[in-house]
Coordinates of C-alpha atoms and ligand atoms in Angstrom, one line a residue:
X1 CA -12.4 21.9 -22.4
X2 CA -9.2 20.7 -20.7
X3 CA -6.8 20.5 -23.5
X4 CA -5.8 24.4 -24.4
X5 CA -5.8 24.4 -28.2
X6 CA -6.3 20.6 -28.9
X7 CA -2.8 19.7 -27.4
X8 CA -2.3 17.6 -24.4
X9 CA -1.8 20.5 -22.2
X10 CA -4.1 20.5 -19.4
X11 CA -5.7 23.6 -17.6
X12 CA -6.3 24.6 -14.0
X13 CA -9.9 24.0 -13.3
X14 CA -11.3 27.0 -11.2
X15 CA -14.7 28.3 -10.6
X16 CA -16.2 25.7 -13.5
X17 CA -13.6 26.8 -15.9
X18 CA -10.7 25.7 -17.7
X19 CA -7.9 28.1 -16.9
X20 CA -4.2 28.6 -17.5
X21 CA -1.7 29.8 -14.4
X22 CA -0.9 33.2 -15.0
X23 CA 2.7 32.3 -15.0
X24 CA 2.4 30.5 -18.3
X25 CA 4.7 27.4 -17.3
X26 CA 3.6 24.3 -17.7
X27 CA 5.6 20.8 -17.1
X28 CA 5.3 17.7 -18.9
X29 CA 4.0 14.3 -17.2
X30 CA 6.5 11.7 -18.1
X31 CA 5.5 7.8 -18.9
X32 CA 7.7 6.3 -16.5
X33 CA 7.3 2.7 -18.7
X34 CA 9.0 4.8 -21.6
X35 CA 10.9 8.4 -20.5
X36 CA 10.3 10.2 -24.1
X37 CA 6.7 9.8 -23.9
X38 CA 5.0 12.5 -22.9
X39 CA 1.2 12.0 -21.3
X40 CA 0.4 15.8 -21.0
X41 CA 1.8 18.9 -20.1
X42 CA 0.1 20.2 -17.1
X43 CA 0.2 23.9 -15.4
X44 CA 2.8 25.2 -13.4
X45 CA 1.2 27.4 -11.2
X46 CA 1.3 30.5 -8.6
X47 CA 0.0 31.6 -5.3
X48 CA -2.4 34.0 -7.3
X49 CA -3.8 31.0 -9.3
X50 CA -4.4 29.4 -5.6
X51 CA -5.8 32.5 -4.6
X52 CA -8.4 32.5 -7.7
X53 CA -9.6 28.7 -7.0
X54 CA -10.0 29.4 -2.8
X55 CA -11.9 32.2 -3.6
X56 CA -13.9 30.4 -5.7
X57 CA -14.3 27.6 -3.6
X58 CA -15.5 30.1 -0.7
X59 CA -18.5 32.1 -2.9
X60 CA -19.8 28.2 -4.5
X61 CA -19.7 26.6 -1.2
X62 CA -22.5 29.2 0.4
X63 CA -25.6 27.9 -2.0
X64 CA -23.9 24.6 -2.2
X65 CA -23.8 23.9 1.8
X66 CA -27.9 24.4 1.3
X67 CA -28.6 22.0 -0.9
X68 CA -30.5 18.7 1.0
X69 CA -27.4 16.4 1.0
X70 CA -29.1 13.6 -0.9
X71 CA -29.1 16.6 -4.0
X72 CA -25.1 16.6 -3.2
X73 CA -25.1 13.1 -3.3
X74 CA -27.4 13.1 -6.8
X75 CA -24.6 14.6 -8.0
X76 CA -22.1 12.2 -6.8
X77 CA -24.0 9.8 -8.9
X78 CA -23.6 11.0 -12.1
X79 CA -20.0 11.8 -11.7
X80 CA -20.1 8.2 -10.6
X81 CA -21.8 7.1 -14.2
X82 CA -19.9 9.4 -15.9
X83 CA -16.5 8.1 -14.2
X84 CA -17.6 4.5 -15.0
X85 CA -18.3 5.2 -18.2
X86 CA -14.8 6.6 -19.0
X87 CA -13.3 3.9 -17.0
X88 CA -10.6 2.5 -19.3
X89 CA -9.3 6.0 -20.6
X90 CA -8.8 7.1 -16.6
X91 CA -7.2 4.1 -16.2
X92 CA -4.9 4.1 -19.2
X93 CA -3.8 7.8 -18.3
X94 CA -3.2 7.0 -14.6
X95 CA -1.4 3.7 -16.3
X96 CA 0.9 5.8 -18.9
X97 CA 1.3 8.6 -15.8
X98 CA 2.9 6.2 -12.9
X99 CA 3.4 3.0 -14.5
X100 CA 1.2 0.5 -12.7
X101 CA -0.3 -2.2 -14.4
X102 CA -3.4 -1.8 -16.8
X103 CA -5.8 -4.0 -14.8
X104 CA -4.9 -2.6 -11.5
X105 CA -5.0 1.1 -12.9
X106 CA -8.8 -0.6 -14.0
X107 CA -9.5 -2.1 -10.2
X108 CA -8.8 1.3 -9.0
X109 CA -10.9 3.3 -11.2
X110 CA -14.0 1.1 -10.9
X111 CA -13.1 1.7 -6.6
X112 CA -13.3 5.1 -7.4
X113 CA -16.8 4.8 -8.9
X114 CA -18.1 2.7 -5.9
X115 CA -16.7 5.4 -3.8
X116 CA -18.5 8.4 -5.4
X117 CA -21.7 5.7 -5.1
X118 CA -20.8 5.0 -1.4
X119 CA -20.6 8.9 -0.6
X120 CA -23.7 9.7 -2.7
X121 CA -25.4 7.8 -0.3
X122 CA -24.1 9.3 2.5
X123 CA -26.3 12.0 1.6
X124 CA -29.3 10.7 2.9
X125 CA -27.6 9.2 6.4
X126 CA -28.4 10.7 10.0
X127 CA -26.0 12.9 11.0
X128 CA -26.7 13.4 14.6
X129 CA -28.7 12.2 17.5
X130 CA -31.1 13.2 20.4
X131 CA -29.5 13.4 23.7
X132 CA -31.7 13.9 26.7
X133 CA -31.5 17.1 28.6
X134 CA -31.7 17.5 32.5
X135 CA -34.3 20.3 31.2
X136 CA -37.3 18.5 30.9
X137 CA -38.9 20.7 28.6
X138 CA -36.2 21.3 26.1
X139 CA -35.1 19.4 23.1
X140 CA -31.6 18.7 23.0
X141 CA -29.9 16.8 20.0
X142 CA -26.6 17.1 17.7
X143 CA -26.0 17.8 13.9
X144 CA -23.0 18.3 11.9
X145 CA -22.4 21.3 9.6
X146 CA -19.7 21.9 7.0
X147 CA -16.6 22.9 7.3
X148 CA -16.1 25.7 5.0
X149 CA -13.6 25.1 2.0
X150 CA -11.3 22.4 2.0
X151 CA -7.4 22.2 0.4
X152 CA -6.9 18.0 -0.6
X153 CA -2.9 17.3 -1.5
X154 CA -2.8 14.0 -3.3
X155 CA 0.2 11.6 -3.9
X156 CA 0.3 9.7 -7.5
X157 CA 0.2 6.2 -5.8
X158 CA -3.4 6.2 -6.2
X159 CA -4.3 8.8 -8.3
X160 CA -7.9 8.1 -8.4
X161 CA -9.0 6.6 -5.3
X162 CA -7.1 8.8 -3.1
X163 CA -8.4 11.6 -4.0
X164 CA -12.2 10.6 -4.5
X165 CA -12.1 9.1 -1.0
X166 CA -11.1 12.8 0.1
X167 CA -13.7 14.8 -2.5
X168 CA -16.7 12.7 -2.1
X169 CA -17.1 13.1 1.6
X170 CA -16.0 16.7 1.9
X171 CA -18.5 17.6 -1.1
X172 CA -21.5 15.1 0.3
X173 CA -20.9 16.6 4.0
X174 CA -21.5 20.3 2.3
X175 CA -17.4 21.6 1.6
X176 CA -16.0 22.9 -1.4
X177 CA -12.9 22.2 -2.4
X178 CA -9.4 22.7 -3.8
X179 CA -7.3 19.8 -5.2
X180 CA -3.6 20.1 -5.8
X181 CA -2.9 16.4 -6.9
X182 CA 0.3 15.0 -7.1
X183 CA 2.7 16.3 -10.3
X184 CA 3.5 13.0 -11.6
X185 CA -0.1 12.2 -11.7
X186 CA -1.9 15.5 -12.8
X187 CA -3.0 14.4 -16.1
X188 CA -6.0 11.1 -14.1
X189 CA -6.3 14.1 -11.7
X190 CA -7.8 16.8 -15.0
X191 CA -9.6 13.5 -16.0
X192 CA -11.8 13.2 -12.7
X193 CA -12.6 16.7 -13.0
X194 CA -14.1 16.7 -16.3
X195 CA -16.6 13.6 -14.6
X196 CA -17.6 16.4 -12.5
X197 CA -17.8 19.1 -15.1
X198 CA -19.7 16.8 -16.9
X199 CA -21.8 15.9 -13.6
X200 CA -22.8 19.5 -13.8
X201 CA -21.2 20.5 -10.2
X202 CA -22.0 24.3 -9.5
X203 CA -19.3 26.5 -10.6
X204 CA -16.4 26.6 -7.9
X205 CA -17.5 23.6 -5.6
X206 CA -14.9 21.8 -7.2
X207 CA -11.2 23.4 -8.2
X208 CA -7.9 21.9 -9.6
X209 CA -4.9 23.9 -9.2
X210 CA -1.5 22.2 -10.5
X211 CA 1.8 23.1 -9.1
X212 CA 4.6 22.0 -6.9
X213 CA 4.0 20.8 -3.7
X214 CA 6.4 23.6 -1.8
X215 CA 4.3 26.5 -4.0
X216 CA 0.8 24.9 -4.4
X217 CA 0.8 23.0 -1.9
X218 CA 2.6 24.7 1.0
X219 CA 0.1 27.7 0.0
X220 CA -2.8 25.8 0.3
X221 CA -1.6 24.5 4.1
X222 CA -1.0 28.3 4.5
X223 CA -3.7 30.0 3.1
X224 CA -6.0 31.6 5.2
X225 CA -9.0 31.2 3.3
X226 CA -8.4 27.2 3.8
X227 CA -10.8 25.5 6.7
X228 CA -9.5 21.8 6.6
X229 CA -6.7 20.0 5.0
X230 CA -6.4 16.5 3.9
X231 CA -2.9 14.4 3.2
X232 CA -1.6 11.9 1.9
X233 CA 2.0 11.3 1.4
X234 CA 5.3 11.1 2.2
X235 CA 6.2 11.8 6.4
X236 CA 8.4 14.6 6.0
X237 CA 6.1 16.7 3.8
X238 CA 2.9 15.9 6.1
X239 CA 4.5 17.3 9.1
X240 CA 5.3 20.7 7.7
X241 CA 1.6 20.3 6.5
X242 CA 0.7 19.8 9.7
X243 CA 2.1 22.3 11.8
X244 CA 1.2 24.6 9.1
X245 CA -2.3 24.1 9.7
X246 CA -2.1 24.1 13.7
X247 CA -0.4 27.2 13.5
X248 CA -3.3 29.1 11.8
X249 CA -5.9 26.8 13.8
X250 CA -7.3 25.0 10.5
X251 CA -8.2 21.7 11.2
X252 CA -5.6 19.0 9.2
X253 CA -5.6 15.0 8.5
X254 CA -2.8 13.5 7.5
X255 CA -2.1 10.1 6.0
X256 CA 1.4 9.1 5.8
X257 CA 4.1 6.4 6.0
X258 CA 4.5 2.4 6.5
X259 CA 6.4 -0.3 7.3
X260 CA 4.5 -2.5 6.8
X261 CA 5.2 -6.4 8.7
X262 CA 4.0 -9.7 7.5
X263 CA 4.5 -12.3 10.1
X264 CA 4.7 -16.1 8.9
X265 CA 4.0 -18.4 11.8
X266 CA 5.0 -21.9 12.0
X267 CA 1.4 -23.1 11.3
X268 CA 1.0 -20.9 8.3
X269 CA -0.2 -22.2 5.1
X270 CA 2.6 -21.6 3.2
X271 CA 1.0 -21.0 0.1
X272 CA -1.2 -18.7 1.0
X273 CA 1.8 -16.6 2.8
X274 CA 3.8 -16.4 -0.1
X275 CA 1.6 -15.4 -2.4
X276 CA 0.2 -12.5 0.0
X277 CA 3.7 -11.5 0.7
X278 CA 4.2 -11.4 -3.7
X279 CA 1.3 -9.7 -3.8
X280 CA 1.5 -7.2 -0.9
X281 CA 4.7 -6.4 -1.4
X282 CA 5.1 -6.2 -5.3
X283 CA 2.3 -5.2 -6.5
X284 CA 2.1 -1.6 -7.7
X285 CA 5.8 -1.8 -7.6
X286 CA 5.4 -1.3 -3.9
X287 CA 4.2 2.0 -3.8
X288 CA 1.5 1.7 -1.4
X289 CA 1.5 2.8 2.3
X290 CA -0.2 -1.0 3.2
X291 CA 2.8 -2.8 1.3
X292 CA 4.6 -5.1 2.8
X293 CA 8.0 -4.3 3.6
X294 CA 9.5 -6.8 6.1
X295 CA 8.6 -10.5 6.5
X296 CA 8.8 -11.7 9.4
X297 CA 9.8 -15.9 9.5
X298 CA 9.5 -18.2 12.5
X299 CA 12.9 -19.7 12.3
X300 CA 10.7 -23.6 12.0
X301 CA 9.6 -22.6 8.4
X302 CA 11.9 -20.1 7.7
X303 CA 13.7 -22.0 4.4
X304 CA 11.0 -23.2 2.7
X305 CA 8.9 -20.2 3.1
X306 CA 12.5 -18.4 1.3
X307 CA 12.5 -21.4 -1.6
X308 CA 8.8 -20.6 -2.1
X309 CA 9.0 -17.3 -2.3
X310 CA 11.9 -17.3 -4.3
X311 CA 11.0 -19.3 -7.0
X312 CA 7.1 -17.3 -7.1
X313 CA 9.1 -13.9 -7.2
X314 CA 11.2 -15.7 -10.1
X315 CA 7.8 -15.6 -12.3
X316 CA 6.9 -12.1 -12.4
X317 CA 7.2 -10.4 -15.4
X318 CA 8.2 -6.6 -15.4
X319 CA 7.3 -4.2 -18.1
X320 CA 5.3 -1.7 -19.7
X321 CA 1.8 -2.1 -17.5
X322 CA 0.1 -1.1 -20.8
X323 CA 1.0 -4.4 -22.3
X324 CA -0.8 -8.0 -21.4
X325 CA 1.2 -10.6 -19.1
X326 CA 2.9 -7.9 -17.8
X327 CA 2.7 -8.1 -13.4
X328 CA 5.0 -5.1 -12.3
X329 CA 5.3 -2.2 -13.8
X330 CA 7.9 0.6 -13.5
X331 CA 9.1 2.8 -10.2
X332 CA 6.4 6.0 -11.1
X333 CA 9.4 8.7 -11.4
X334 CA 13.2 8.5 -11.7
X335 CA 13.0 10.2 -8.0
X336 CA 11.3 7.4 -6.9
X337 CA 13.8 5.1 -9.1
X338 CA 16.6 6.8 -7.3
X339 CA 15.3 6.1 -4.0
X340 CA 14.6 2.9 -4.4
X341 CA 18.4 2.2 -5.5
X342 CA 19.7 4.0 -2.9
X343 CA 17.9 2.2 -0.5
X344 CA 19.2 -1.1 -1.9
X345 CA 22.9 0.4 -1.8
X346 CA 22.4 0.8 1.5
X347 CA 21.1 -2.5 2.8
X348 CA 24.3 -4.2 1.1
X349 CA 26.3 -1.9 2.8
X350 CA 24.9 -2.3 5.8
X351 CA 25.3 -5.9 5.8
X352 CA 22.3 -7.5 4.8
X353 CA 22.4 -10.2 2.5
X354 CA 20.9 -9.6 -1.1
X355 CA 19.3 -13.0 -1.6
X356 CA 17.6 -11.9 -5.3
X357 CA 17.2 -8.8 -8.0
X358 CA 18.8 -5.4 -6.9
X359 CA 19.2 -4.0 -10.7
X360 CA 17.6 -3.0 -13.5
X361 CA 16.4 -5.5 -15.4
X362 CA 18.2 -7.0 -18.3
X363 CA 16.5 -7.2 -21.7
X364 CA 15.1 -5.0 -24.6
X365 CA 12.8 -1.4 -23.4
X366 CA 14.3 -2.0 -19.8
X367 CA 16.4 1.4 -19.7
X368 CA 13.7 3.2 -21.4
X369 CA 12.0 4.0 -18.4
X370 CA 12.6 3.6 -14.3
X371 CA 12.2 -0.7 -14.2
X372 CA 14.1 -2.4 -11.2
X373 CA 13.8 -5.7 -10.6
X374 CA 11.9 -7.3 -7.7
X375 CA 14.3 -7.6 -4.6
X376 CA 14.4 -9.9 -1.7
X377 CA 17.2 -8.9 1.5
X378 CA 18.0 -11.5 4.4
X379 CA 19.9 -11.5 7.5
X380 CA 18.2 -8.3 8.0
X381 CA 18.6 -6.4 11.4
X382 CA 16.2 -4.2 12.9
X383 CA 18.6 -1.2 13.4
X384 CA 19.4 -1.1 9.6
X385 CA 17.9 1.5 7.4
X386 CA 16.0 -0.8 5.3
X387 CA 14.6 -2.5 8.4
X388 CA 12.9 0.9 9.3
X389 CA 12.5 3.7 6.6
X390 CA 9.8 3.5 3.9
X391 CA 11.3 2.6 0.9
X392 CA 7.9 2.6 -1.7
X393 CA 9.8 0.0 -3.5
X394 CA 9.6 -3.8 -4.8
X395 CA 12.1 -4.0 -1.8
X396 CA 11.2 -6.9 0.9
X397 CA 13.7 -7.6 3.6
X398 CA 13.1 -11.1 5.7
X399 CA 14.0 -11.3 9.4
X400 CA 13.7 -14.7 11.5
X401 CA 11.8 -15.2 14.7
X402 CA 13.0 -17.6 17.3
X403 CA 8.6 -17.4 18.4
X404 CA 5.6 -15.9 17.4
X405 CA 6.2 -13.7 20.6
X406 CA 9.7 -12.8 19.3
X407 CA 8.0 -11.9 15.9
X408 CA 5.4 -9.7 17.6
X409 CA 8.0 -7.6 19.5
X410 CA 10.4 -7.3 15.6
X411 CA 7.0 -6.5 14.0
X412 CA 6.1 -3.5 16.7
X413 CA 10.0 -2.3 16.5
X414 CA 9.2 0.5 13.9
X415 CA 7.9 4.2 14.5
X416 CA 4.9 3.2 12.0
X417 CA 2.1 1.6 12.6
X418 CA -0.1 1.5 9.2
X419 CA -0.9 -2.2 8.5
X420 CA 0.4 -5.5 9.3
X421 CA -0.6 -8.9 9.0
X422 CA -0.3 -12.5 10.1
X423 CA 0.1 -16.2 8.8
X424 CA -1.4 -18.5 11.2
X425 CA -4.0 -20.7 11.6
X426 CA -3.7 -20.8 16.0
X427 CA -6.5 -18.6 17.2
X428 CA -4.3 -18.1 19.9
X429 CA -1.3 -16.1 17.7
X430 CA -4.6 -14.6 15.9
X431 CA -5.9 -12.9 19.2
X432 CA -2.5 -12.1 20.3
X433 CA -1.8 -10.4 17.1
X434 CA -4.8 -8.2 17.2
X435 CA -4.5 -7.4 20.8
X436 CA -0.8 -6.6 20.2
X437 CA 0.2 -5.2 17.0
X438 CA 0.4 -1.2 17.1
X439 CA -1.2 -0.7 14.0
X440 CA -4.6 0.6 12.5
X441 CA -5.3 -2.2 10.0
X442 CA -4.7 -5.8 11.5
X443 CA -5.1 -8.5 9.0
X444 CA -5.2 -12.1 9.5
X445 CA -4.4 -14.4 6.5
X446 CA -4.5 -12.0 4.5
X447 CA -1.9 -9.2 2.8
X448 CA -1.0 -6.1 4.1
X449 CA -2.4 -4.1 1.5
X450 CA -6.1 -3.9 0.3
X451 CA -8.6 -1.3 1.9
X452 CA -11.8 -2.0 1.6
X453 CA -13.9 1.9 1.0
X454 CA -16.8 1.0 3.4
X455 CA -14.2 0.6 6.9
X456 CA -11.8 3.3 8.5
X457 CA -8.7 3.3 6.9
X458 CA -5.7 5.4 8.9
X459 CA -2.4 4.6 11.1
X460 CA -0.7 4.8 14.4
X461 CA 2.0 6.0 16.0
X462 CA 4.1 8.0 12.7
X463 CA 2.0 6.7 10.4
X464 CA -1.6 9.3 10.7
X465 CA -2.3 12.7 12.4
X466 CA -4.1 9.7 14.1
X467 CA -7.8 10.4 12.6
X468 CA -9.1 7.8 10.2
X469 CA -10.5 8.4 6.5
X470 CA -12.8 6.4 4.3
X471 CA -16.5 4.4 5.7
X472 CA -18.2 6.3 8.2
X473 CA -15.2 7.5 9.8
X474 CA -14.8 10.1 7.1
X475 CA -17.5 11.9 8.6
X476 CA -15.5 13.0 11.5
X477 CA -12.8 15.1 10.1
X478 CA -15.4 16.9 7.1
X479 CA -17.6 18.0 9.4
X480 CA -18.2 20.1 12.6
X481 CA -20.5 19.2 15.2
X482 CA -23.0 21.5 16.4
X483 CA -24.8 20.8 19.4
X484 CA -28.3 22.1 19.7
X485 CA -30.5 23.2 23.1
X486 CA -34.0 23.9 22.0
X487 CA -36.7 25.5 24.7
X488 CA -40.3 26.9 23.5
Ligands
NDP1 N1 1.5 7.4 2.3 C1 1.5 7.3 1.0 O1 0.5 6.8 0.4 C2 2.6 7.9 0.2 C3 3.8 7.9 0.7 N2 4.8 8.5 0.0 C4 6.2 8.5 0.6 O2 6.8 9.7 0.3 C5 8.0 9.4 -0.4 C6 8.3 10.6 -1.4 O3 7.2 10.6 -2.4 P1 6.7 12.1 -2.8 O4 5.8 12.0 -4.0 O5 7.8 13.0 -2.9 O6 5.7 12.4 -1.6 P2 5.4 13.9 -1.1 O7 4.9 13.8 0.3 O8 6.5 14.8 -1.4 O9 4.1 14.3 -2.0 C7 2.8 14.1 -1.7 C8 2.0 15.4 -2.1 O10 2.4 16.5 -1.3 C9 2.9 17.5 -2.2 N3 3.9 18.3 -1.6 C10 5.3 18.1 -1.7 N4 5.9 19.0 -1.0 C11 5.0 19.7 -0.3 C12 5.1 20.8 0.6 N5 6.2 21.3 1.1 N6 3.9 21.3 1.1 C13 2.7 20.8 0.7 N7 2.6 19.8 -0.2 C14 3.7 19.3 -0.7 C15 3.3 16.8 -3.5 O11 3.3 17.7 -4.6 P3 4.4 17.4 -5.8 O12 3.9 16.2 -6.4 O13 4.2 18.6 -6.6 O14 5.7 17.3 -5.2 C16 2.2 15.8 -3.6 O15 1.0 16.3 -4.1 C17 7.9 8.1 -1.1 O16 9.1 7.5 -1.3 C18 7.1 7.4 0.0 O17 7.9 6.9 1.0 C19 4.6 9.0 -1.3 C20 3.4 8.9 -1.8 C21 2.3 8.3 -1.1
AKG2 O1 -3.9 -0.5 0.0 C1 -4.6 0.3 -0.6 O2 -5.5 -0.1 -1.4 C2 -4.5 1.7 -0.4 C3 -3.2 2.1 0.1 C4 -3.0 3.6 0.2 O3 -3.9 4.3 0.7 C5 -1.8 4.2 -0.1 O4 -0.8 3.5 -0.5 O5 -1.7 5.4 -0.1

């Protein structure tokens, strides 16, 4: 069982059992809708505990690299029934753990179930090909082999798909793993392991170790014992991740950063723009790598694209994302709250104009947990600090374009390159959007965010380790290629 004597604390899951971390400290997940709710107390835990679940990991993943994949990908499928059929209490946990909305914590579990289905499948895919030798009489042909046991740091943005899109692959291609998800999430994280308890996963080809990032997860970048690491998160903790890894030769992936730009050109439909912007920017409070964080006006359409917008951001209601009618939820931790209002601070003091929200909002419940209102800059500059860091807030700054051209060059003038999307319906600003925009998702009437499983998903420039996750590509950083010279 998860919970350690019927309480909401959860366990360490290592070598197919619930365990506590020697050290005996545990933290509490906070409901960021409400501060004094608790979710679940969850394991503060040491490098021993680490050392227990890689170990682990290593002994299960030698009879479990055996198995034909489709009997990995069998069990893939029931974790994926099992995970469907709990659907609504994963997503009210990941709901109550980091505050987005009900039916989006809903949209993302049932992605996480077509994930574990796309994956499953996986197991029965070719994996290599036959490549002719200059030897006539020799056989000559690829395949891929595991790589060994592989460390997966989460963020609590997406606390179910995330993490799936990293397990399923790694576990379909032949890996074990060891998960150290996010703190503020830890509680959807316990949740997903029971689906593969209950899948009836060998012993140890799955592990859960809680703990902070700089113990937990800096071990498992340095841990030996540790083949392959994959990231998501913030820049600054990827790149110490990274150089971890190189420096011990393990192989790493990391998935970081946007800033994301929506361009609006002066053929847009309007409609469409504004509610793409709402959506892409606003939605899950912002806290996605694919939101959109600057919009990007031709100067033509630039005020009524602003009234628009305006008046649609006017109608969102903000609240508790457990409760119906509610559209955006809370920040998902008072850091993140912080942040966010630093980051607002800053952009009035550097001179941008704040054209609407900027505070907490007024009303009953509102101070009970980390709400801020919906915010909307102008006369935004490129050199300005809200023009170019991350924020992960419902922050959106809008800059005006004299052309389309001028809007391409403000849209490249960041040191991410994650998503980005345009408004137009000229072909000709389409093609020269795609051929030009420095990014790894280009979308054309359509919002920044939204990643569909099936297709590669990953940056450029600051925003990846520049490998791709998710669809096939996923099969390029879980697995080795072997290449094989056959003579009689
Ligand atoms: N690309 C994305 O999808 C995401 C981007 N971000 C960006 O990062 C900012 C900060 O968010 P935050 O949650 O702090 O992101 P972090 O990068 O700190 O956290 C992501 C994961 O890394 C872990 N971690 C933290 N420090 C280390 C370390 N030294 N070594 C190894 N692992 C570590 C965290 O653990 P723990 O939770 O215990 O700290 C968590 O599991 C956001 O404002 C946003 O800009 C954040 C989340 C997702
Ligand atoms: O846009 C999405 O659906 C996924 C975005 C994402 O991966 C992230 O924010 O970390």
């Amino acid at each position: 069982m998860t919970a350690m004597n019927g309480s909401s604390t959860y366990l360490n899951y290592i070598g197919g059992t619930w365990v506590p971390s020697r050290t005996g400290e545990r933290e509490a997940s906070i409901n960021p809708a409400n501060k004094q709710e608790v979710v679940g107390y969850v394991q503060q835990s040491a490098l021993p505990d680490l050392d227990d679940a890689v170990q682990a990991a290593a002994e299960a993943q030698k009879g479990w690299k055996r198995l034909a994949g489709s009997a990995r990908g069998d069990y893939l499928y029931k974790a994926a029934a099992i995970l469907e059929r709990r659907l609504d209490e994963v997503a009210t946990a990941m709901t109550k753990e980091m505050g987005k909305t009900l039916q989006e914590a809903k949209g993302e579990t049932a992605r996480g179930v077509a994930i574990l289905r796309y994956y499953a499948g996986e197991g029965m895919r070719s994996v290599g090909e036959v490549i002719p030798s200059t030897d006539s009489e020799a056989l000559m042909f690829t395949t891929r082999v595991p790589l060994g046991v592989v460390g997966v740091i989460t963020p609590w943005n997406f606390p179910v798909a995330i993490p799936l899109w990293k397990i399923a692959p790694a576990l379909v291609y032949g890996n074990s793993v060891v998960i150290k998800p996010a703190s503020e999430t830890g509680v959807t994280c316990a949740k997903l392991m029971e689906c593969f308890e209950e899948a009836g996963l060998p012993p140890g080809v799955i592990n859960m170790v809680f703990g902070s990032g700089s113990v937990i997860g800096r071990g498992i970048a340095e841990h030996p014992g540790i083949h392959a690491l994959s990231f998501t998160g913030s820049n600054a903790v990827g790149k110490t991740i990274g150089q971890a890894a190189l420096a011990r030769g393990a192989k790493y992936q990391l998935e970081m950063g946007g800033k994301n730009p929506v361009v609006v050109a002066p053929d847009a439909d309007l409609d469409l723009a504004v509610e793409a912007t709402v959506s892409g920017g606003l939605r899950s409070t912002g806290q996605k790598c694919t939101a959109t964080s600057r919009v990007i006006i031709h100067q033509d359409i630039y005020e009524p694209f602003k009234e628009r917008l305006l008046q649609r951001i006017a109608q969102i209601k903000i609240g508790n994302g457990m409760q119906d009618g509610v559209w955006m939820g809370p920040c998902a931790s008072e850091r993140q709250f912080n942040t966010v209002q630093a980051y607002i601070r800053k952009g009035v003091e550097e001179g941008a104009r704040l054209l609407y929200g900027g505070s907490i909002p007024e009303g009953i419940g509102y101070t009970e947990g980390y709400f801020i209102e919906p915010t909307v800059f102008e006369n935004v500059t490129s050199d300005m600090t809200i023009a170019r860091e991350e924020i992960f807030g419902p922050v959106l700054v809008l800059m005006k374009a004299e052309s389309v051209e001028e809007a391409l060059r403000l849209a490249n003038d960041t040191e991410f390159g994650l998503s980005a999307s345009i408004f137009t319906s000229n072909i000709g600003a389409m093609l020269g959007f795609i051929q030009g925009m420095d990014a790894g998702l280009v979308r054309i009437n359509a919002e920044s965010a939204g990643v569909e499983l099936q297709a590669p998903f990953g940056g450029m420039k600051q925003s990846s380790s520049h490998s791709r996750e998710q669809g096939r590509a996923a099969i390029e950083f879980f697995t080795a290629i072997k290449t094989v010279f056959v003579k009689s």
